[in-house]
PDB file of C-alpha atoms in Angstrom:
ATOM      1  CA  MET D   1     -40.942  14.068   8.305  1.00 44.00           C
ATOM      2  CA  SER D   2     -39.399  10.624   8.181  1.00 55.00           C
ATOM      3  CA  LEU D   3     -41.670   7.697   8.903  1.00 69.00           C
ATOM      4  CA  THR D   4     -40.400   5.060  11.339  1.00 83.00           C
ATOM      5  CA  ASN D   5     -39.732   1.862   9.437  1.00 91.00           C
ATOM      6  CA  TYR D   6     -41.696  -0.759  11.371  1.00 94.00           C
ATOM      7  CA  TYR D   7     -40.513  -3.509   9.055  1.00 93.00           C
ATOM      8  CA  GLU D   8     -36.881  -2.704   9.909  1.00 93.00           C
ATOM      9  CA  ILE D   9     -37.658  -2.662  13.625  1.00 93.00           C
ATOM     10  CA  LEU D  10     -39.074  -6.190  13.406  1.00 94.00           C
ATOM     11  CA  GLY D  11     -36.447  -7.375  10.923  1.00 94.00           C
ATOM     12  CA  CYS D  12     -39.050  -8.055   8.231  1.00 93.00           C
ATOM     13  CA  SER D  13     -39.958  -6.696   4.799  1.00 91.00           C
ATOM     14  CA  LYS D  14     -43.141  -5.480   3.095  1.00 89.00           C
ATOM     15  CA  GLU D  15     -43.451  -8.914   1.531  1.00 91.00           C
ATOM     16  CA  SER D  16     -43.452 -10.673   4.919  1.00 92.00           C
ATOM     17  CA  SER D  17     -46.565 -12.627   5.782  1.00 93.00           C
ATOM     18  CA  ALA D  18     -48.639 -11.943   8.888  1.00 93.00           C
ATOM     19  CA  GLU D  19     -47.160 -15.126  10.389  1.00 95.00           C
ATOM     20  CA  ASP D  20     -43.578 -13.938   9.695  1.00 94.00           C
ATOM     21  CA  ILE D  21     -44.318 -10.625  11.388  1.00 94.00           C
ATOM     22  CA  LYS D  22     -45.881 -12.407  14.359  1.00 95.00           C
ATOM     23  CA  ARG D  23     -42.809 -14.648  14.777  1.00 95.00           C
ATOM     24  CA  ALA D  24     -40.435 -11.681  14.567  1.00 94.00           C
ATOM     25  CA  TYR D  25     -42.484  -9.717  17.104  1.00 94.00           C
ATOM     26  CA  ARG D  26     -42.555 -12.600  19.599  1.00 93.00           C
ATOM     27  CA  ALA D  27     -38.801 -13.145  19.373  1.00 92.00           C
ATOM     28  CA  LEU D  28     -38.013  -9.452  19.866  1.00 91.00           C
ATOM     29  CA  ALA D  29     -40.620  -9.029  22.608  1.00 88.00           C
ATOM     30  CA  LEU D  30     -38.955 -11.829  24.579  1.00 87.00           C
ATOM     31  CA  LYS D  31     -35.516 -10.355  23.943  1.00 87.00           C
ATOM     32  CA  PHE D  32     -36.316  -6.763  24.952  1.00 84.00           C
ATOM     33  CA  HIS D  33     -39.178  -7.136  27.463  1.00 80.00           C
ATOM     34  CA  PRO D  34     -38.394  -5.087  30.617  1.00 78.00           C
ATOM     35  CA  ASP D  35     -39.070  -8.110  32.862  1.00 76.00           C
ATOM     36  CA  LYS D  36     -36.546 -10.223  30.926  1.00 72.00           C
ATOM     37  CA  SER D  37     -33.687  -7.744  30.467  1.00 65.00           C
ATOM     38  CA  ARG D  38     -31.843  -5.177  32.555  1.00 65.00           C
ATOM     39  CA  PRO D  39     -30.531  -2.299  30.404  1.00 64.00           C
ATOM     40  CA  GLU D  40     -32.804   0.747  30.179  1.00 63.00           C
ATOM     41  CA  GLN D  41     -32.255   0.879  26.421  1.00 62.00           C
ATOM     42  CA  ASP D  42     -34.047  -2.442  26.064  1.00 59.00           C
ATOM     43  CA  GLY D  43     -37.214  -0.842  27.477  1.00 67.00           C
ATOM     44  CA  VAL D  44     -37.123   1.763  24.711  1.00 80.00           C
ATOM     45  CA  LYS D  45     -36.458  -0.924  22.108  1.00 86.00           C
ATOM     46  CA  PHE D  46     -39.381  -2.918  23.486  1.00 87.00           C
ATOM     47  CA  GLN D  47     -41.683   0.102  23.039  1.00 89.00           C
ATOM     48  CA  HIS D  48     -40.596   0.426  19.400  1.00 91.00           C
ATOM     49  CA  VAL D  49     -41.178  -3.299  18.829  1.00 92.00           C
ATOM     50  CA  LEU D  50     -44.622  -3.062  20.447  1.00 93.00           C
ATOM     51  CA  GLU D  51     -45.560  -0.030  18.330  1.00 93.00           C
ATOM     52  CA  ALA D  52     -44.443  -1.804  15.142  1.00 94.00           C
ATOM     53  CA  TRP D  53     -46.458  -4.895  16.099  1.00 94.00           C
ATOM     54  CA  GLN D  54     -49.602  -2.861  16.796  1.00 94.00           C
ATOM     55  CA  VAL D  55     -49.502  -1.361  13.313  1.00 93.00           C
ATOM     56  CA  LEU D  56     -48.305  -4.332  11.250  1.00 95.00           C
ATOM     57  CA  SER D  57     -50.537  -6.928  12.932  1.00 94.00           C
ATOM     58  CA  ASN D  58     -53.706  -5.018  11.980  1.00 94.00           C
ATOM     59  CA  PRO D  59     -54.400  -5.481   8.234  1.00 92.00           C
ATOM     60  CA  LYS D  60     -56.097  -2.084   7.843  1.00 92.00           C
ATOM     61  CA  LEU D  61     -53.384  -0.178   9.737  1.00 92.00           C
ATOM     62  CA  ARG D  62     -50.699  -2.074   7.814  1.00 91.00           C
ATOM     63  CA  GLU D  63     -52.282  -1.102   4.484  1.00 88.00           C
ATOM     64  CA  GLU D  64     -52.446   2.573   5.549  1.00 87.00           C
ATOM     65  CA  TYR D  65     -48.860   2.430   6.822  1.00 88.00           C
ATOM     66  CA  ASP D  66     -47.633   0.874   3.547  1.00 86.00           C
ATOM     67  CA  ALA D  67     -49.403   3.582   1.523  1.00 81.00           C
ATOM     68  CA  THR D  68     -47.884   6.337   3.662  1.00 83.00           C
ATOM     69  CA  GLN D  69     -44.438   4.775   3.422  1.00 83.00           C
ATOM     70  CA  THR D  70     -44.716   4.459  -0.371  1.00 76.00           C
ATOM     71  CA  GLN D  71     -45.807   8.088  -0.679  1.00 73.00           C
ATOM     72  CA  GLU D  72     -42.867   9.215   1.423  1.00 77.00           C
ATOM     73  CA  GLU D  73     -40.492   7.238  -0.804  1.00 73.00           C
ATOM     74  CA  LEU D  74     -41.973   8.882  -3.897  1.00 67.00           C
ATOM     75  CA  ASP D  75     -41.723  12.345  -2.365  1.00 66.00           C
ATOM     76  CA  SER D  76     -38.047  11.829  -1.528  1.00 66.00           C
ATOM     77  CA  GLU D  77     -37.025  10.929  -5.082  1.00 63.00           C
ATOM     78  CA  SER D  78     -35.242  13.568  -7.092  1.00 64.00           C
ATOM     79  CA  ALA D  79     -36.965  13.003 -10.454  1.00 68.00           C
ATOM     80  CA  PRO D  80     -39.411  15.811 -11.307  1.00 80.00           C
ATOM     81  CA  ILE D  81     -43.012  14.668 -11.182  1.00 80.00           C
ATOM     82  CA  TYR D  82     -45.207  16.313 -13.803  1.00 83.00           C
ATOM     83  CA  ALA D  83     -48.550  15.053 -12.491  1.00 86.00           C
ATOM     84  CA  ARG D  84     -50.310  12.624 -10.199  1.00 88.00           C
ATOM     85  CA  ILE D  85     -53.192  11.054 -12.068  1.00 92.00           C
ATOM     86  CA  SER D  86     -55.722   8.258 -11.758  1.00 90.00           C
ATOM     87  CA  CYS D  87     -56.291   5.410 -14.209  1.00 89.00           C
ATOM     88  CA  ASN D  88     -59.332   7.272 -15.538  1.00 90.00           C
ATOM     89  CA  ASP D  89     -57.051  10.011 -16.909  1.00 92.00           C
ATOM     90  CA  LEU D  90     -55.282   7.552 -19.221  1.00 92.00           C
ATOM     91  CA  GLU D  91     -56.428   6.977 -22.798  1.00 91.00           C
ATOM     92  CA  THR D  92     -56.110   3.855 -24.930  1.00 90.00           C
ATOM     93  CA  MET D  93     -53.566   4.134 -27.713  1.00 86.00           C
ATOM     94  CA  ASP D  94     -55.059   4.082 -31.221  1.00 82.00           C
ATOM     95  CA  ASN D  95     -52.676   1.439 -32.508  1.00 82.00           C
ATOM     96  CA  ASP D  96     -52.640  -0.842 -29.404  1.00 84.00           C
ATOM     97  CA  GLU D  97     -55.545  -1.516 -27.025  1.00 87.00           C
ATOM     98  CA  ASN D  98     -53.179  -2.912 -24.378  1.00 89.00           C
ATOM     99  CA  VAL D  99     -51.294   0.363 -23.967  1.00 91.00           C
ATOM    100  CA  LEU D 100     -52.580   3.405 -22.087  1.00 92.00           C
ATOM    101  CA  ALA D 101     -51.147   6.881 -22.618  1.00 92.00           C
ATOM    102  CA  TYR D 102     -51.118  10.340 -21.073  1.00 93.00           C
ATOM    103  CA  PRO D 103     -49.757  13.461 -22.823  1.00 93.00           C
ATOM    104  CA  CYS D 104     -46.732  15.310 -21.458  1.00 91.00           C
ATOM    105  CA  ARG D 105     -46.344  19.072 -21.649  1.00 89.00           C
ATOM    106  CA  CYS D 106     -43.249  18.576 -23.831  1.00 90.00           C
ATOM    107  CA  GLY D 107     -45.380  16.905 -26.507  1.00 91.00           C
ATOM    108  CA  GLY D 108     -44.226  13.398 -25.608  1.00 91.00           C
ATOM    109  CA  LEU D 109     -46.259  10.611 -24.062  1.00 92.00           C
ATOM    110  CA  TYR D 110     -46.323   8.598 -20.880  1.00 91.00           C
ATOM    111  CA  CYS D 111     -47.169   5.011 -21.848  1.00 92.00           C
ATOM    112  CA  VAL D 112     -48.018   2.050 -19.639  1.00 91.00           C
ATOM    113  CA  GLN D 113     -49.466  -1.378 -20.368  1.00 90.00           C
ATOM    114  CA  LYS D 114     -53.002  -1.989 -19.063  1.00 89.00           C
ATOM    115  CA  LYS D 115     -51.940  -5.010 -17.035  1.00 88.00           C
ATOM    116  CA  TYR D 116     -49.755  -2.832 -14.783  1.00 86.00           C
ATOM    117  CA  VAL D 117     -52.625  -0.583 -13.698  1.00 87.00           C
ATOM    118  CA  GLU D 118     -55.158  -3.338 -12.992  1.00 87.00           C
ATOM    119  CA  ALA D 119     -54.065  -3.928  -9.380  1.00 82.00           C
ATOM    120  CA  LYS D 120     -55.693  -1.581  -6.877  1.00 83.00           C
ATOM    121  CA  ASN D 121     -54.047   0.668  -4.269  1.00 82.00           C
ATOM    122  CA  GLN D 122     -50.661   1.122  -5.857  1.00 83.00           C
ATOM    123  CA  LEU D 123     -48.583   4.005  -7.147  1.00 84.00           C
ATOM    124  CA  ILE D 124     -46.877   3.560 -10.519  1.00 87.00           C
ATOM    125  CA  GLN D 125     -44.178   5.892 -11.816  1.00 87.00           C
ATOM    126  CA  VAL D 126     -44.057   6.273 -15.587  1.00 89.00           C
ATOM    127  CA  PRO D 127     -41.331   8.273 -17.399  1.00 89.00           C
ATOM    128  CA  CYS D 128     -42.059  10.445 -20.417  1.00 89.00           C
ATOM    129  CA  LEU D 129     -40.770   9.041 -23.690  1.00 89.00           C
ATOM    130  CA  GLU D 130     -39.283  12.425 -24.650  1.00 90.00           C
ATOM    131  CA  CYS D 131     -38.170  14.303 -21.493  1.00 88.00           C
ATOM    132  CA  THR D 132     -37.129  13.627 -17.879  1.00 84.00           C
ATOM    133  CA  PHE D 133     -40.531  14.131 -16.225  1.00 87.00           C
ATOM    134  CA  LEU D 134     -42.488  11.366 -14.514  1.00 88.00           C
ATOM    135  CA  ILE D 135     -46.142  10.897 -13.788  1.00 90.00           C
ATOM    136  CA  VAL D 136     -47.475   8.962 -10.824  1.00 89.00           C
ATOM    137  CA  ILE D 137     -50.550   6.848 -11.533  1.00 90.00           C
ATOM    138  CA  GLU D 138     -52.711   6.073  -8.516  1.00 88.00           C
ATOM    139  CA  THR D 139     -54.725   2.901  -8.994  1.00 84.00           C
TER     140      THR D 139
END
């Protein structure tokens, strides 16, 4: 199932601020509002704009939408994912405290620096040093 891209509908990106999204919504709402335009297609476009605004203007719904969109992007990638793990599954490397590791079934390691897993609510893809598998770390 493909998720509707609300950012595309409003002409914004994930990095857009709440104010940017508000400005984009207002401009498109004026452009496609049924009272302001004639073509029937504009009514459908207005509904899409309104739906995007309702999700992206609410911080909690936006966060859930972003997480769902990120997961869908990960699922669509062709690289084989060996495991989905949490930060707690990683172990500190013996020779470097700033590097965390996870063993691969091929005998190799997945290594990531601690600083990359400190932010919460993100998905990080890490390739194995020996084979083509990836792991996804959920922070």
